[in-house]
Amino acid sequence: MAKGQTTVSDFAVAPRRSRSVEQAPMPAASATKLAELSRETRNADQPQEPAPLGTEADQSANRLIAPTQEARRERATARALQREDSRVRLRDLKRARDRESKHYVNCPLDYDTKMRLQKAAIENDVKMTTIMKAAIDQFLKDNGY
């Protein structure tokens, strides 16, 4: 085959399968009615064939199974609003967390002070930043800030 001469009709495509009443989930009352109908057809020595699509029983079963377009649209809208609310809340939480942890202070420490800070953090099982924040906070309170 040449590259420019290939069309969609060159490929075999299977037709879509329609959803039959037997494959679809249904209420118990509909299932018993279907079983009674199938027994009657077997008793009459007729070959068992699926009911033609478009019958009233099939349409009522589809109404029970598949919601209307309006119901689908309402459900989709409700889910979209819920996802939007969740996304906004998550974004706000991330912004609040970033606001709290964004302000860094760099201060050079001599080797002995750094080792004392590290030893205090290890012995008390506390992070060094927690100790530094507490020390800075205490200093500011003592000096009226």
GROMACS .gro file of C-alpha atoms in nm:
model
  145
    1MET     CA    1   0.000   0.000   0.000
    2ALA     CA    2   0.122   0.347  -0.078
    3LYS     CA    3   0.123   0.601   0.198
    4GLY     CA    4  -0.108   0.850   0.026
    5GLN     CA    5  -0.369   0.597  -0.089
    6THR     CA    6  -0.474   0.453   0.250
    7THR     CA    7  -0.825   0.542   0.364
    8VAL     CA    8  -1.040   0.450   0.661
    9SER     CA    9  -1.245   0.213   0.449
   10ASP     CA   10  -0.933  -0.002   0.396
   11PHE     CA   11  -0.951  -0.121   0.757
   12ALA     CA   12  -1.206  -0.366   0.894
   13VAL     CA   13  -1.400  -0.216   1.183
   14ALA     CA   14  -1.636  -0.419   1.399
   15PRO     CA   15  -1.979  -0.267   1.462
   16ARG     CA   16  -2.057  -0.142   1.812
   17ARG     CA   17  -2.231  -0.389   2.035
   18SER     CA   18  -2.562  -0.271   2.169
   19ARG     CA   19  -2.632  -0.318   2.537
   20SER     CA   20  -2.894  -0.588   2.566
   21VAL     CA   21  -3.143  -0.627   2.850
   22GLU     CA   22  -2.981  -0.951   2.966
   23GLN     CA   23  -2.638  -0.790   3.016
   24ALA     CA   24  -2.763  -0.479   3.193
   25PRO     CA   25  -2.806  -0.473   3.572
   26MET     CA   26  -3.177  -0.457   3.660
   27PRO     CA   27  -3.408  -0.466   3.958
   28ALA     CA   28  -3.524  -0.803   4.096
   29ALA     CA   29  -3.882  -0.762   3.966
   30SER     CA   30  -3.759  -0.710   3.609
   31ALA     CA   31  -3.528  -1.010   3.640
   32THR     CA   32  -3.816  -1.239   3.745
   33LYS     CA   33  -4.033  -1.113   3.460
   34LEU     CA   34  -3.751  -1.181   3.215
   35ALA     CA   35  -3.702  -1.531   3.357
   36GLU     CA   36  -4.076  -1.604   3.323
   37LEU     CA   37  -4.075  -1.484   2.962
   38SER     CA   38  -3.775  -1.700   2.879
   39ARG     CA   39  -3.945  -2.005   3.037
   40GLU     CA   40  -4.259  -1.942   2.831
   41THR     CA   41  -4.061  -1.922   2.509
   42ARG     CA   42  -3.877  -2.246   2.591
   43ASN     CA   43  -4.206  -2.422   2.669
   44ALA     CA   44  -4.348  -2.318   2.333
   45ASP     CA   45  -4.055  -2.494   2.158
   46GLN     CA   46  -3.956  -2.174   1.985
   47PRO     CA   47  -3.592  -2.078   1.938
   48GLN     CA   48  -3.491  -1.829   2.204
   49GLU     CA   49  -3.394  -1.494   2.053
   50PRO     CA   50  -3.327  -1.166   2.228
   51ALA     CA   51  -3.611  -0.917   2.223
   52PRO     CA   52  -3.583  -0.657   1.945
   53LEU     CA   53  -3.439  -0.324   2.057
   54GLY     CA   54  -3.688  -0.046   2.103
   55THR     CA   55  -3.963  -0.238   2.282
   56GLU     CA   56  -4.144  -0.075   2.572
   57ALA     CA   57  -3.997  -0.314   2.828
   58ASP     CA   58  -3.647  -0.242   2.702
   59GLN     CA   59  -3.703   0.134   2.713
   60SER     CA   60  -3.842   0.121   3.067
   61ALA     CA   61  -3.546  -0.091   3.179
   62ASN     CA   62  -3.306   0.155   3.019
   63ARG     CA   63  -3.479   0.443   3.198
   64LEU     CA   64  -3.420   0.266   3.528
   65ILE     CA   65  -3.058   0.194   3.445
   66ALA     CA   66  -2.944   0.505   3.260
   67PRO     CA   67  -3.040   0.844   3.407
   68THR     CA   68  -3.177   1.120   3.192
   69GLN     CA   69  -2.955   1.382   3.037
   70GLU     CA   70  -3.066   1.634   3.298
   71ALA     CA   71  -2.975   1.399   3.584
   72ARG     CA   72  -2.635   1.330   3.427
   73ARG     CA   73  -2.573   1.700   3.380
   74GLU     CA   74  -2.673   1.777   3.742
   75ARG     CA   75  -2.451   1.499   3.874
   76ALA     CA   76  -2.157   1.614   3.659
   77THR     CA   77  -2.208   1.973   3.773
   78ALA     CA   78  -2.219   1.870   4.139
   79ARG     CA   79  -1.900   1.665   4.102
   80ALA     CA   80  -1.725   1.950   3.920
   81LEU     CA   81  -1.822   2.197   4.194
   82GLN     CA   82  -1.701   1.957   4.462
   83ARG     CA   83  -1.366   1.911   4.285
   84GLU     CA   84  -1.334   2.287   4.244
   85ASP     CA   85  -1.401   2.344   4.615
   86SER     CA   86  -1.146   2.078   4.709
   87ARG     CA   87  -0.889   2.229   4.476
   88VAL     CA   88  -0.944   2.579   4.620
   89ARG     CA   89  -0.915   2.452   4.979
   90LEU     CA   90  -0.595   2.264   4.898
   91ARG     CA   91  -0.449   2.572   4.729
   92ASP     CA   92  -0.536   2.787   5.032
   93LEU     CA   93  -0.375   2.536   5.268
   94LYS     CA   94  -0.059   2.533   5.060
   95ARG     CA   95  -0.048   2.913   5.054
   96ALA     CA   96  -0.094   2.932   5.430
   97ARG     CA   97   0.184   2.678   5.484
   98ASP     CA   98   0.413   2.868   5.247
   99ARG     CA   99   0.335   3.195   5.422
  100GLU     CA  100   0.444   3.048   5.755
  101SER     CA  101   0.767   2.892   5.634
  102LYS     CA  102   0.892   3.136   5.372
  103HIS     CA  103   1.076   3.383   5.591
  104TYR     CA  104   1.427   3.253   5.642
  105VAL     CA  105   1.698   3.417   5.848
  106ASN     CA  106   2.057   3.337   5.770
  107CYS     CA  107   2.302   3.388   6.047
  108PRO     CA  108   2.661   3.271   6.058
  109LEU     CA  109   2.751   3.072   6.369
  110ASP     CA  110   3.095   2.989   6.490
  111TYR     CA  111   3.191   2.624   6.509
  112ASP     CA  112   3.149   2.590   6.889
  113THR     CA  113   2.800   2.749   6.892
  114LYS     CA  114   2.689   2.528   6.603
  115MET     CA  115   2.815   2.214   6.782
  116ARG     CA  116   2.639   2.316   7.107
  117LEU     CA  117   2.317   2.376   6.913
  118GLN     CA  118   2.349   2.041   6.737
  119LYS     CA  119   2.420   1.859   7.066
  120ALA     CA  120   2.116   2.023   7.232
  121ALA     CA  121   1.896   1.924   6.937
  122ILE     CA  122   2.012   1.560   6.947
  123GLU     CA  123   1.984   1.524   7.326
  124ASN     CA  124   1.637   1.679   7.342
  125ASP     CA  125   1.516   1.518   7.018
  126VAL     CA  126   1.421   1.859   6.877
  127LYS     CA  127   1.516   2.022   6.550
  128MET     CA  128   1.780   2.293   6.555
  129THR     CA  129   1.542   2.536   6.387
  130THR     CA  130   1.290   2.486   6.669
  131ILE     CA  131   1.554   2.573   6.927
  132MET     CA  132   1.660   2.879   6.730
  133LYS     CA  133   1.299   2.998   6.691
  134ALA     CA  134   1.238   2.956   7.064
  135ALA     CA  135   1.560   3.142   7.149
  136ILE     CA  136   1.478   3.430   6.915
  137ASP     CA  137   1.121   3.447   7.046
  138GLN     CA  138   1.246   3.453   7.407
  139PHE     CA  139   1.497   3.727   7.328
  140LEU     CA  140   1.229   3.940   7.160
  141LYS     CA  141   0.985   3.896   7.452
  142ASP     CA  142   1.251   3.986   7.705
  143ASN     CA  143   1.332   4.305   7.519
  144GLY     CA  144   0.969   4.410   7.469
  145TYR     CA  145   0.920   4.320   7.104
   0.00000   0.00000   0.00000
